Coordinates of C-alpha atoms and ligand atoms in Angstrom, one line a residue:
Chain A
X1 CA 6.1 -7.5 -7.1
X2 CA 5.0 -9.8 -10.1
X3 CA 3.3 -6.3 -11.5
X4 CA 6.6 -4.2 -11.2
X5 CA 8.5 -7.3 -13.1
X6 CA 6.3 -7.0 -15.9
X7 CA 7.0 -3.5 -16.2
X8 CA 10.5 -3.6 -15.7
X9 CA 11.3 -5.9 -17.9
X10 CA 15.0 -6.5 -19.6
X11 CA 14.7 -5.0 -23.0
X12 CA 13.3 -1.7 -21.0
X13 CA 16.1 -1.7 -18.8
X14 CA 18.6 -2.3 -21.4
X15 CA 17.7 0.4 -23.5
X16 CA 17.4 3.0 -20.6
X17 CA 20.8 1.6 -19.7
X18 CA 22.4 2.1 -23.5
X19 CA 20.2 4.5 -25.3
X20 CA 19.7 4.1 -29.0
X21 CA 20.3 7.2 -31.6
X22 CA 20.7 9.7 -28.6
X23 CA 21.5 13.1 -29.6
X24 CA 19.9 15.5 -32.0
X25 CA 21.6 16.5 -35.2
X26 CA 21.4 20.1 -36.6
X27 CA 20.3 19.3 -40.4
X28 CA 17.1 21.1 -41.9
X29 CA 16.3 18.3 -43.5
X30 CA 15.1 16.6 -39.7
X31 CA 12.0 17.2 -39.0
X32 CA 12.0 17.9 -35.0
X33 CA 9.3 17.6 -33.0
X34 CA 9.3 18.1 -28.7
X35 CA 7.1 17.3 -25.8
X36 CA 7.1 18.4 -22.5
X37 CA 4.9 16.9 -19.9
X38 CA 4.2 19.2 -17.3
X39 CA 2.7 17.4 -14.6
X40 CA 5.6 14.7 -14.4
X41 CA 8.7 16.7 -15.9
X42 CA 9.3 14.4 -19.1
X43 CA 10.9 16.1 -22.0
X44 CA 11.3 14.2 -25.0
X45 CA 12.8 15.6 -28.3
X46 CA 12.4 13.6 -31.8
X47 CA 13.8 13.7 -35.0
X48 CA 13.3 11.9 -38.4
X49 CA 14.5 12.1 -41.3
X50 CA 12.5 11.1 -44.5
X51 CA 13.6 10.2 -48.1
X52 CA 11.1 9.1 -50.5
X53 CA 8.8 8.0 -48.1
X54 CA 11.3 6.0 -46.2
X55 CA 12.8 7.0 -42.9
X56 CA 16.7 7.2 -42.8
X57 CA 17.2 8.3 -39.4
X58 CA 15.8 9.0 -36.1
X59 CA 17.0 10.7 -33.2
X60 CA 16.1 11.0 -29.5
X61 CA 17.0 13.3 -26.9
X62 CA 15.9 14.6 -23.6
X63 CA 15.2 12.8 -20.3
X64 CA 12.5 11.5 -17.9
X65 CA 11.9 8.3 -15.8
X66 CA 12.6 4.7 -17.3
X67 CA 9.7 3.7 -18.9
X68 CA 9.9 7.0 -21.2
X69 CA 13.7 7.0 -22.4
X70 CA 13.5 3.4 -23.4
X71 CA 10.6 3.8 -25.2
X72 CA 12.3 6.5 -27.1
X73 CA 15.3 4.9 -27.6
X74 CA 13.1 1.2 -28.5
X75 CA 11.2 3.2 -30.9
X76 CA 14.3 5.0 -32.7
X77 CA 15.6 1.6 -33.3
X78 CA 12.4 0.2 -34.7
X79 CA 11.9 3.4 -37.2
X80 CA 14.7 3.3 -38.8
X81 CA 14.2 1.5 -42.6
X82 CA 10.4 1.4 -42.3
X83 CA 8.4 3.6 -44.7
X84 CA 6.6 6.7 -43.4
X85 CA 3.1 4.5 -44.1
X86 CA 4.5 1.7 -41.9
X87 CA 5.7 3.6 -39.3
X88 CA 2.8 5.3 -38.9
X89 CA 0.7 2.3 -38.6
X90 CA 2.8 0.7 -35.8
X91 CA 2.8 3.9 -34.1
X92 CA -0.8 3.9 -33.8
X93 CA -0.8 0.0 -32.8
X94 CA 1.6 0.3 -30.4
X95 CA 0.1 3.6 -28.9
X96 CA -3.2 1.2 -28.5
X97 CA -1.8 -1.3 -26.6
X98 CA 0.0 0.5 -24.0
X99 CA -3.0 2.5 -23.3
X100 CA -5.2 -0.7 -23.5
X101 CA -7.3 0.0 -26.0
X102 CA -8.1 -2.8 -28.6
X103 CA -5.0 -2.9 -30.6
X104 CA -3.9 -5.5 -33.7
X105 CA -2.3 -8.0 -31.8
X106 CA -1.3 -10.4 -34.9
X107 CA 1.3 -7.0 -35.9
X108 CA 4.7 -7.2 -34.8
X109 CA 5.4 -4.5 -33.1
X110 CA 9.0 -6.3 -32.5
X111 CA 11.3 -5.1 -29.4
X112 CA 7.8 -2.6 -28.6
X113 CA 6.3 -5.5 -27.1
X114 CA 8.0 -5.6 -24.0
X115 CA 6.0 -2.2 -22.9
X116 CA 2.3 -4.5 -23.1
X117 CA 3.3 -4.4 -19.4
X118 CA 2.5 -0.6 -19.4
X119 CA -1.2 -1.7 -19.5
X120 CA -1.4 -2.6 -15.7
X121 CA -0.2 0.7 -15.0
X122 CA -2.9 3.3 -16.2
X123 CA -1.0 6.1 -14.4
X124 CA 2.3 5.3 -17.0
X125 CA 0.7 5.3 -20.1
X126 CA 2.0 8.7 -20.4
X127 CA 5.3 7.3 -20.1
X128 CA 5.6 5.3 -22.7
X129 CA 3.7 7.1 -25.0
X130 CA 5.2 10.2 -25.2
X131 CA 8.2 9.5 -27.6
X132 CA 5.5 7.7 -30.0
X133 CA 3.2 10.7 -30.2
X134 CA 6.3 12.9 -30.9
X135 CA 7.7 10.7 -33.3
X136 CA 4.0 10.8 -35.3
X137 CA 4.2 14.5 -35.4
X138 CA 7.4 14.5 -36.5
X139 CA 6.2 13.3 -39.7
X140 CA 2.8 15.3 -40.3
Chain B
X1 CA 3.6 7.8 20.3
X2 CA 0.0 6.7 21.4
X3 CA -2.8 5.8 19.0
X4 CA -4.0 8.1 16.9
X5 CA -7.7 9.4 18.2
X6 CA -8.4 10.6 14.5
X7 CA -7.9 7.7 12.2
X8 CA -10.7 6.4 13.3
X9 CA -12.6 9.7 11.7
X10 CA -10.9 9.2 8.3
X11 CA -13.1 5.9 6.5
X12 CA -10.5 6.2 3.0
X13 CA -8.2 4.9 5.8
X14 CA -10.1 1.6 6.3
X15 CA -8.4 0.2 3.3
X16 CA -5.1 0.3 4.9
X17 CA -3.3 2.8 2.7
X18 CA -0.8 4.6 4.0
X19 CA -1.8 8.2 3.1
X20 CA 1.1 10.2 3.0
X21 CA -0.5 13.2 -0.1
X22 CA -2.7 15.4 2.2
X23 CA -0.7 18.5 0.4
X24 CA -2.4 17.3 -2.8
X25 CA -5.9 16.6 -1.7
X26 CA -6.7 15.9 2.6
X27 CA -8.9 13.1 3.3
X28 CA -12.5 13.7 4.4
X29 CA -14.0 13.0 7.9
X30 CA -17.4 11.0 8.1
X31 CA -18.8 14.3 9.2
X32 CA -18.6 15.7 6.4
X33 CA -19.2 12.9 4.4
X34 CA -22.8 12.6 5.9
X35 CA -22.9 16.9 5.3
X36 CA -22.8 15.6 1.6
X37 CA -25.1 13.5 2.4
X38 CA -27.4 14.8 4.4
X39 CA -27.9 17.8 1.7
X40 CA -28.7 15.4 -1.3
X41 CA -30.6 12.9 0.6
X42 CA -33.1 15.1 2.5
X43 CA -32.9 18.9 1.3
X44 CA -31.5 18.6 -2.3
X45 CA -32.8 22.7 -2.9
X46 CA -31.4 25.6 -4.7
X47 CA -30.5 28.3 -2.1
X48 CA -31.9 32.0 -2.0
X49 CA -35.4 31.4 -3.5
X50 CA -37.5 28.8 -2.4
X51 CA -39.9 29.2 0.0
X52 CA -40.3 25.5 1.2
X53 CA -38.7 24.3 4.1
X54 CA -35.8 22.6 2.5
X55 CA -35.1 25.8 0.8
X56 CA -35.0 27.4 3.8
X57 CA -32.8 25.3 5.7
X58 CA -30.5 24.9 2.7
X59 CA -29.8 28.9 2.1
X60 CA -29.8 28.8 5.7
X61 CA -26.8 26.4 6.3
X62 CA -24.9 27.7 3.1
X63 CA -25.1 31.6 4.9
X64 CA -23.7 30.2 8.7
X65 CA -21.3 28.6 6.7
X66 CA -20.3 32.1 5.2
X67 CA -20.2 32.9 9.1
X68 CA -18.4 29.8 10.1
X69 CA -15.8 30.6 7.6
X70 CA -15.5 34.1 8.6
X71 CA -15.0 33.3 12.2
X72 CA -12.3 30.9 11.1
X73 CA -10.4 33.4 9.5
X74 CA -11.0 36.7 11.8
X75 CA -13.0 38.1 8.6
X76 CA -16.2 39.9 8.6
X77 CA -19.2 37.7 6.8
X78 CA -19.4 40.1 3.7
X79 CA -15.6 39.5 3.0
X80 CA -15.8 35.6 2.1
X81 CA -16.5 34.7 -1.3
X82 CA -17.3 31.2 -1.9
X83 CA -15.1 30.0 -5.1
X84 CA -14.4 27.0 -6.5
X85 CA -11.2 26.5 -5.0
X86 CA -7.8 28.3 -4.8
X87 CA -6.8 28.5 -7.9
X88 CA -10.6 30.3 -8.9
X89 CA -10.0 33.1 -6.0
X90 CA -6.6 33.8 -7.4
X91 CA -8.3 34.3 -10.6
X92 CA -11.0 36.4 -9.8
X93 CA -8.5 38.3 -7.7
X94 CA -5.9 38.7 -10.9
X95 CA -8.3 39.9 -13.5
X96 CA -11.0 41.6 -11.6
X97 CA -8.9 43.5 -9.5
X98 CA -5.3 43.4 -11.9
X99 CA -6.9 44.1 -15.1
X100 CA -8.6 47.3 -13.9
X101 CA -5.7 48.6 -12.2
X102 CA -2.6 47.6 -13.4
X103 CA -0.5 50.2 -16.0
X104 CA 2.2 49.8 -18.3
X105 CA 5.3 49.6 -16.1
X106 CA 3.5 48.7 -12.7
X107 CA 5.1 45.7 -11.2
X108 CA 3.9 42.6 -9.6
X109 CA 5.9 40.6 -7.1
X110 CA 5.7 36.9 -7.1
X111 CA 8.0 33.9 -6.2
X112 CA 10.0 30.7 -7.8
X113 CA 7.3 29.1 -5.0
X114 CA 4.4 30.0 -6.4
X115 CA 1.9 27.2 -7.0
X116 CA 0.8 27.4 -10.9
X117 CA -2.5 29.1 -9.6
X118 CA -0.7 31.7 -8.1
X119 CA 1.5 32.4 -11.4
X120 CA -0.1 32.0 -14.1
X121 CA -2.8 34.3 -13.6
X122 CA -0.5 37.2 -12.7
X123 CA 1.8 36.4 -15.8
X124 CA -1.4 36.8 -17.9
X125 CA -2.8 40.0 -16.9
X126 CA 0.9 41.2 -17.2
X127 CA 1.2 40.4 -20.1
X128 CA -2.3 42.3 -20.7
X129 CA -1.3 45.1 -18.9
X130 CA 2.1 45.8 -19.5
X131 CA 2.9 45.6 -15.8
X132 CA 6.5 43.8 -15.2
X133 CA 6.6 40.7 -12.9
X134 CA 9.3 40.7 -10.3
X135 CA 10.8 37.9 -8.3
X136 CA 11.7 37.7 -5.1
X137 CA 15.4 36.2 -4.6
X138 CA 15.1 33.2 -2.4
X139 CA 17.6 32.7 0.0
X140 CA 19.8 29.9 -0.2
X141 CA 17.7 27.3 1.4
X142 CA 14.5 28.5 -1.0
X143 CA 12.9 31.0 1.8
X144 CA 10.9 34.2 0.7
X145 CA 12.9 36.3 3.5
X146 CA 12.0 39.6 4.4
X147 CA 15.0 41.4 3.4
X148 CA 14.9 39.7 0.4
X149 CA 11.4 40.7 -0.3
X150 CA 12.3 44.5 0.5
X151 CA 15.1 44.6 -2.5
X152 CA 12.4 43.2 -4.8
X153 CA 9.7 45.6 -3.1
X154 CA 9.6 49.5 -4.8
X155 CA 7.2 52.4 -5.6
X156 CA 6.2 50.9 -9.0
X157 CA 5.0 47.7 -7.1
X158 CA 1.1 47.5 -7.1
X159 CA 0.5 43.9 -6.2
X160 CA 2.2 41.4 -4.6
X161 CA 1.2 38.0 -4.9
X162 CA 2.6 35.1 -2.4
X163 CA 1.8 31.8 -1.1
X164 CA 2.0 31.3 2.4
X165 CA 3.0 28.3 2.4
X166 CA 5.3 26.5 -0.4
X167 CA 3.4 23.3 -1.4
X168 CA 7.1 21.6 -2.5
X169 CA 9.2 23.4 0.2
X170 CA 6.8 23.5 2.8
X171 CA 8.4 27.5 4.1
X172 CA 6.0 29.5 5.8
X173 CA 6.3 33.2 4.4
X174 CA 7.0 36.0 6.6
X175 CA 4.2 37.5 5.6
X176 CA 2.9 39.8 8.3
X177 CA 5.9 41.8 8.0
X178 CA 5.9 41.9 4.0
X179 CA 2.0 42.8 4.4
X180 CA 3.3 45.7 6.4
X181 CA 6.0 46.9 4.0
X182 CA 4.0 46.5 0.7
X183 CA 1.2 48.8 2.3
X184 CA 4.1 51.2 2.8
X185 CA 4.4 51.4 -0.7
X186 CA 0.7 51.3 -1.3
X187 CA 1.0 47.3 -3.1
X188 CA -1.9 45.1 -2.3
X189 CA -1.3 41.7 -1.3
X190 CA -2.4 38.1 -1.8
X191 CA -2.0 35.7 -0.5
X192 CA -1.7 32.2 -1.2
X193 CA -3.3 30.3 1.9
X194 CA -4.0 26.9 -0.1
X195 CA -1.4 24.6 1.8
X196 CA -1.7 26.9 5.4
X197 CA -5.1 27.0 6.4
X198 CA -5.5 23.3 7.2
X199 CA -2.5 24.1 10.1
X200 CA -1.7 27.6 10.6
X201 CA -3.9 30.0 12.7
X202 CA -4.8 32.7 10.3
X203 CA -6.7 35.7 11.8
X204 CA -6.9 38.0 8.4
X205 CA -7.6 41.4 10.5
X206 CA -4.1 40.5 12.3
X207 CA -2.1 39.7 9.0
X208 CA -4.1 42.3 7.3
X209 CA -3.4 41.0 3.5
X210 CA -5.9 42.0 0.9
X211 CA -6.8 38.8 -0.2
X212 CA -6.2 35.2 0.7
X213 CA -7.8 32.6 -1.3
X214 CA -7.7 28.5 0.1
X215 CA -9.4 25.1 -0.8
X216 CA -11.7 23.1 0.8
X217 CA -10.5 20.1 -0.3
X218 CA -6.7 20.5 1.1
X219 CA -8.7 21.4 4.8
X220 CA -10.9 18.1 5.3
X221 CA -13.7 19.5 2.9
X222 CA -15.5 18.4 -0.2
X223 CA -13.5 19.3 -4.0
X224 CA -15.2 22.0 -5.8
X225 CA -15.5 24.7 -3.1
X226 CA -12.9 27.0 -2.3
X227 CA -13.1 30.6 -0.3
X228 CA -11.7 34.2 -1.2
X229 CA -11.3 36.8 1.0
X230 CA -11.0 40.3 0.3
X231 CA -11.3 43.4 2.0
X232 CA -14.5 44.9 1.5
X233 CA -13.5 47.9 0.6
X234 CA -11.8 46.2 -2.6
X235 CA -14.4 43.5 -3.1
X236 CA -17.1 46.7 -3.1
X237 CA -14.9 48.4 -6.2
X238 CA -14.2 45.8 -8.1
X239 CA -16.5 44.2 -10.9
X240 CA -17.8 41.4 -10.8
X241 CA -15.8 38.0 -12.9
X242 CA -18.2 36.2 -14.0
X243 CA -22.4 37.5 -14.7
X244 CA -25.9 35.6 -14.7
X245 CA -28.1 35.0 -12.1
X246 CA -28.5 35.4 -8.5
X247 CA -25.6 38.1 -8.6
X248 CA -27.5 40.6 -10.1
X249 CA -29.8 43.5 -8.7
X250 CA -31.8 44.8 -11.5
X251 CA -31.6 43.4 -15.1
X252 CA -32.8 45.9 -17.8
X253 CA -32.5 45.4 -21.4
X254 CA -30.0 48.7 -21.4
X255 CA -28.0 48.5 -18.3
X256 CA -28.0 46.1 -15.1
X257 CA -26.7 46.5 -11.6
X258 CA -25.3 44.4 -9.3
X259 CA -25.7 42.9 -6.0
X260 CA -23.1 43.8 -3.3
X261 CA -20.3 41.6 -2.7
X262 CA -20.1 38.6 -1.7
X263 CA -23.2 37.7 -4.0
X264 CA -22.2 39.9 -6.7
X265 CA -19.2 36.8 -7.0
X266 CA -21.5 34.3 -6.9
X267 CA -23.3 33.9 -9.9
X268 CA -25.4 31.0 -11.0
X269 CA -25.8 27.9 -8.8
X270 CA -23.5 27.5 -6.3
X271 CA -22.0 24.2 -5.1
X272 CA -24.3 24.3 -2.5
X273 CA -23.6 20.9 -1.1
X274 CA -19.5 21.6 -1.0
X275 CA -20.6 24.6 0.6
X276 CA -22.5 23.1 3.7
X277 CA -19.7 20.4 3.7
X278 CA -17.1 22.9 4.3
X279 CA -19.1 24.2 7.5
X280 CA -18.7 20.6 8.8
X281 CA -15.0 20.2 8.0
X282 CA -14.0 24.0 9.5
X283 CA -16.0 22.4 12.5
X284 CA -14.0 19.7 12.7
X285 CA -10.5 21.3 12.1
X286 CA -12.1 23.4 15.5
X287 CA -13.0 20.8 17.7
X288 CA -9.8 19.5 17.2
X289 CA -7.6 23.1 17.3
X290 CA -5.5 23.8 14.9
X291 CA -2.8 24.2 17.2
X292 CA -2.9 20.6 18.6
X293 CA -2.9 19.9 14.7
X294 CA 0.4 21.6 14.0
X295 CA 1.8 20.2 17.0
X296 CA 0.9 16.6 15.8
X297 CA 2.5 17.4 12.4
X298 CA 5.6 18.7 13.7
X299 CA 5.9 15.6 15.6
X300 CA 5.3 13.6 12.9
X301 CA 7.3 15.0 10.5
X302 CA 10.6 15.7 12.4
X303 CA 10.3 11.7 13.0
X304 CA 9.8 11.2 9.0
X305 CA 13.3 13.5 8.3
X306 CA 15.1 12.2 11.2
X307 CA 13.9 8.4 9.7
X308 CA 14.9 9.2 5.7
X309 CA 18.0 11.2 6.9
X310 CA 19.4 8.0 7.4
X311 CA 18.6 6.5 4.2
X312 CA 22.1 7.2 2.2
X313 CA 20.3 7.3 -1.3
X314 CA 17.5 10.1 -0.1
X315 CA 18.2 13.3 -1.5
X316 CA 15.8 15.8 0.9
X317 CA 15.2 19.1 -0.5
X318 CA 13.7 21.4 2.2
X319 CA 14.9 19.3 5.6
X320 CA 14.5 22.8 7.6
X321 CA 10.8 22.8 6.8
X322 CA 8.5 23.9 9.3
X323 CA 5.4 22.2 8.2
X324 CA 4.6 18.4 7.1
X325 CA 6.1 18.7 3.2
X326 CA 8.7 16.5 2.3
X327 CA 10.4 17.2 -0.9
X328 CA 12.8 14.3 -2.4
X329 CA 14.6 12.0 -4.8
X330 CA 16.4 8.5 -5.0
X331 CA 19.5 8.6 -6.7
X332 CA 19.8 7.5 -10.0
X333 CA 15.9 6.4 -9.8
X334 CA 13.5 9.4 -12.2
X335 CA 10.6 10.0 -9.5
X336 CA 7.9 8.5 -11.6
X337 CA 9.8 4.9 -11.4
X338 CA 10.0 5.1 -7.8
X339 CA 6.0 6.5 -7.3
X340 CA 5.0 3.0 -9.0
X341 CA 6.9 1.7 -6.6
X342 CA 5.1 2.9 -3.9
X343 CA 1.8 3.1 -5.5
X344 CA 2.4 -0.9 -5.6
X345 CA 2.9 -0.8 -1.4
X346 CA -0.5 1.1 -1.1
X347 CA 1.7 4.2 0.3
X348 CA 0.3 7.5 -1.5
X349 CA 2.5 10.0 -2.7
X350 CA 2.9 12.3 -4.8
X351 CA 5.6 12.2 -7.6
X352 CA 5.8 15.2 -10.8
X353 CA 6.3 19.2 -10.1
X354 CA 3.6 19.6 -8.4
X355 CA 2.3 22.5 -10.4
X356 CA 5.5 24.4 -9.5
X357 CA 8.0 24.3 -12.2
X358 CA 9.8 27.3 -11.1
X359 CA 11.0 25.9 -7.9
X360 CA 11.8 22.8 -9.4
X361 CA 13.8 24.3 -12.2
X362 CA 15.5 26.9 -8.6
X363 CA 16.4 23.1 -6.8
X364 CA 17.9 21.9 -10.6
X365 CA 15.5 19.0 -10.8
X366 CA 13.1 17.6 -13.2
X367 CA 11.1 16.4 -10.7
X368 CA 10.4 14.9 -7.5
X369 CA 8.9 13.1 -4.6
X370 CA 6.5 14.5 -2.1
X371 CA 5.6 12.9 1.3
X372 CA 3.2 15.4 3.5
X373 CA 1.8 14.4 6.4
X374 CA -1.2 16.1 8.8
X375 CA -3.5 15.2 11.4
X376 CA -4.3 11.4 10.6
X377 CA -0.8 10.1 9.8
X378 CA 1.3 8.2 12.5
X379 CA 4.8 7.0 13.0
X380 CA 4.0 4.0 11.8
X381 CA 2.9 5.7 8.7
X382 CA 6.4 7.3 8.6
X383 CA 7.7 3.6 9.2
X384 CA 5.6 2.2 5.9
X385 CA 7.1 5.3 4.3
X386 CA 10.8 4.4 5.3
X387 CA 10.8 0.6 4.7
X388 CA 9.4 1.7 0.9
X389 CA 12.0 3.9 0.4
X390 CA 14.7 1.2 2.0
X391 CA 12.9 -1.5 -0.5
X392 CA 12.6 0.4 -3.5
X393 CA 16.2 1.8 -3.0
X394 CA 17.1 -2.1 -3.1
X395 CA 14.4 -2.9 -5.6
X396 CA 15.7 -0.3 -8.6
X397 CA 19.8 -0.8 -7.7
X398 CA 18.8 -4.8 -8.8
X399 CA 17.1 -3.6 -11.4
X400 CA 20.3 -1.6 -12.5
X401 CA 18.8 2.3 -12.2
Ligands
PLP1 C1 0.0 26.3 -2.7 C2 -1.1 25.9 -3.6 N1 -1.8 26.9 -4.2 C3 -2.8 26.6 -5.0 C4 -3.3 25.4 -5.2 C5 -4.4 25.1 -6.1 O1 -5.5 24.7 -5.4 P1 -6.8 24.2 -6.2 O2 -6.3 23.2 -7.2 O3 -7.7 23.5 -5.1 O4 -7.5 25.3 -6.8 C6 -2.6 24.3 -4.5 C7 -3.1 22.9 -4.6 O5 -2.8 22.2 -5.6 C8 -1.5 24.6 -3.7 O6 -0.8 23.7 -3.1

């Protein structure tokens, strides 16, 4: 079961335990962006919320398996404080590494790291991508 | 139980998997593996025009398998339409036949059990049309019942489009009496036969549907080749779905005609191998019987709920199913956590909607688990299965799920 471990590691299961920034908030000023996967039933929900280029808040709601809710709730945390430039880039570098592509491995992509495990598993790259991609559209 | 005389027919099963996801795709027996082969290897021709011997042979095998298929189903040889698959016949079917003849206000009957394929396509030319889709109420197990289906059925209904068999609940529809009380009311039907042929004897003069589209690869056969089966008299009036060679009779640079069905569906090159494969694997299902078949599954399967029954943390959805579909959930663990963990114990499953969201979002779930077994699975299959679930249960509790 060594693959499983490195999937399910502690960070993942703490955050699908005690979601971060659950909840959406009813303010214009979000910018709200959903996904719904329809072969596997994940529905993720983002929000962010921008001033002068920096991101104030983020916001998560909806539900799916493990790997998907903590990455939303992983990613909320992280977001929060970085500027829109920043957050963009680790988006992308993060997105890279759980699908296995080359990927900037000297950027910290901080708490995001535990999901390198993702990579073993091609079929839940999905999974842990879905919040990222919503997040990124969030802030087109 | 003893050994299982088809395994050894089934080489994907040398690996040792436990292959519990025939509802998704069946596995393919050598037989028709060396069809395949024997078509690319020594024939390789395009069918219908050559003159050489392997032209011959090829158009040939691909018109006895028209025959073969026909026999199969109690059809006559000008009714079966090769497609692409299931979801390709219910297309043709919807806007070749729907779009022509469906009015403002005209309804269409469908299910929450309809497989995507048999949905979508009718929700489209609805909305084309202006016809109104109705649903029939499923009882509170998730049955199509009869009754049921005559409270939906009335004189504005034109088509009524079912599966026969519920790839997440695994219900067999009560079709030959619904056939009977749509043609009351003048409705045609279609029929959904993608997760039934591969188990259920269906003699199409008998049931006497309009249409009934399957796959080949969900009944032993290659992907990529599917049949439809319409009346003739409808085939005959409809146009043709999709235009370009082979299915025409004369081409002039003002106005063409067409070939009479079947060819006039089958334009351009076929999937000619697929084609001769599906002969081999309808042979197979034959020499077999698809009566012993059922009878296997049934056994199989009543073992499979009586085992998970027992398993406090299984959830099953449609335990009163007659066929080999089993639809279910761990507590507290999503389905896509606990698929990994099968996936990682070589036992094949199938986790998701399965194309079905509308009988997901009738049982309240997001998604789910799907076990089905058939002709080639064992108890000891059902046992892999069972220790899994045990294991995973213990596995994702640890883990804190
Ligand atoms: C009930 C049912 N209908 C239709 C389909 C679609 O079949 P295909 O993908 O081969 O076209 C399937 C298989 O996924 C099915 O189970």
């Amino acid at each position: 079961m060594s693959g499983l471990d490195n999937l399910y590691r502690e960070v993942i299961m703490e955050h699908y335990k005690n979601p971060r920034n659950k909840g959406l908030v009813e303010n214009e000023n979000y910018k709200t962006f959903r996904i719904k996967n329809p072969s596997c039933g994940d529905d993720i929900t983002i929000q962010s919320f921008v001033i002068d280029g920096i991101i104030k808040d983020c916001r998560q709601e909806g539900h799916g398996c493990s790997i998907s809710m903590a990455s939303a709730s992983v990613l909320t945390e992280m977001m929060i404080g970085k500027t829109v430039e920043e957050a963009l880039e680790v988006a992308e570098n993060y997105l890279n590494m759980v699908s296995n592509k080359q990927y900037n491995e000297t950027m910290d992509l901080e708490e995001a790291e535990v999901f390198s495990g993702v990579r073993q598993f091609p079929a839940r790259v999905k999974c842990a991508s879905i919040a990222w991609v919503a997040f990124k559209d969030t802030l087109k | 139980m003893m050994t299982n005389p088809w395994v050894k027919d089934f080489p994907q099963l040398n690996s040792g998997m436990c292959y519990l996801d025939t509802a998704a795709t069946s596995l393919k027996p050598l037989s028709v593996i060396e069809t395949l082969d024997h078509y690319y290897h020594d024939l390789s021709a395009n069918i219908h025009r050559g003159m050489y011997h392997a032209a011959v042979e090829t158009t040939q095998l691909y018109e006895e398998t028209r025959e073969t298929i026909a026999r199969f189903i109690g059809a006559e040889t000008e009714e079966i339409i090769f497609t692409r698959g299931t979801t390709s016949g219910l297309n043709m079917v919807a806007f070749s036949y729907g779009l022509a003849h469906l009015k403002p206000g005209d309804e269409i009957i469908v299910s929450e059990l309809e497989h995507h394929s048999s949905f979508l396509p009718w929700q489209e030319v609805a909305k084309r049309t202006g016809a109104v889709l109705r649903f029939v109420t499923l009882n509170e197990e998730g049955r199509i019942t009869v009754e049921a289906f005559q409270e939906t059925l009335s004189e504005k209904t034109k088509v009524v489009a079912l599966t026969y068999v519920s790839n997440v609940m695994g219900f067999i529809t009560p079709l030959k009496e619904i056939v009977s009380l749509a043609h009351d009311t003048d409705a045609i039907v279609v029929v959904d036969a993608a997760q039934a042929i591969q188990h259920i004897e269906i003699d199409v003069s008998d049931l006497d549907c309009d249409f009934l589209a399957f796959s080949g690869h969900k009944m032993l056969g290659p992907t990529g080749i599917g049949i439809l089966y319409g009346k003739q008299n409808l085939l005959q009036s409809m146009e043709p779905f999709e235009f370009g060679g082979d299915m025409n009779e004369d081409v002039e640079k003002g106005q063409s005609t067409w070939k009479t069905a079947p060819q006039k569906f089958e334009a351009g090159t076929m999937p000619i191998a697929s084609v001769l494969g599906l002969k081999t694997a309808v042979e197979y299902l034959q020499s077999i019987g698809l009566k012993q078949i059922s009878e296997h599954i049934e056994k199989v399967h009543r073992y499979a709920i009586a085992q998970l029954s027992q398993i406090d943390e299984v959830t099953i959805y449609n335990k009163t199913s007659e066929t080999g579909i089993i639809s279910f959930n761990l507590s507290d663990v999503p389905a896509h956590d606990a698929i990994t963990f099968f996936a990682e114990q070589d036992v094949a499953l199938r986790a998701g909607q399965h194309c079905a969201k509308l009988i997901c979002d009738w049982l309240g779930i997001h998604s789910c688990l799907r076990a089905s077994v058939y002709l080639y699975n064992t108890y000891k299959d059902v046992d892999r299965l069972v220790e899994a679930v045990k294991q995973a249960v213990k596995y994702f509790k640890e883990l804190g799920f």
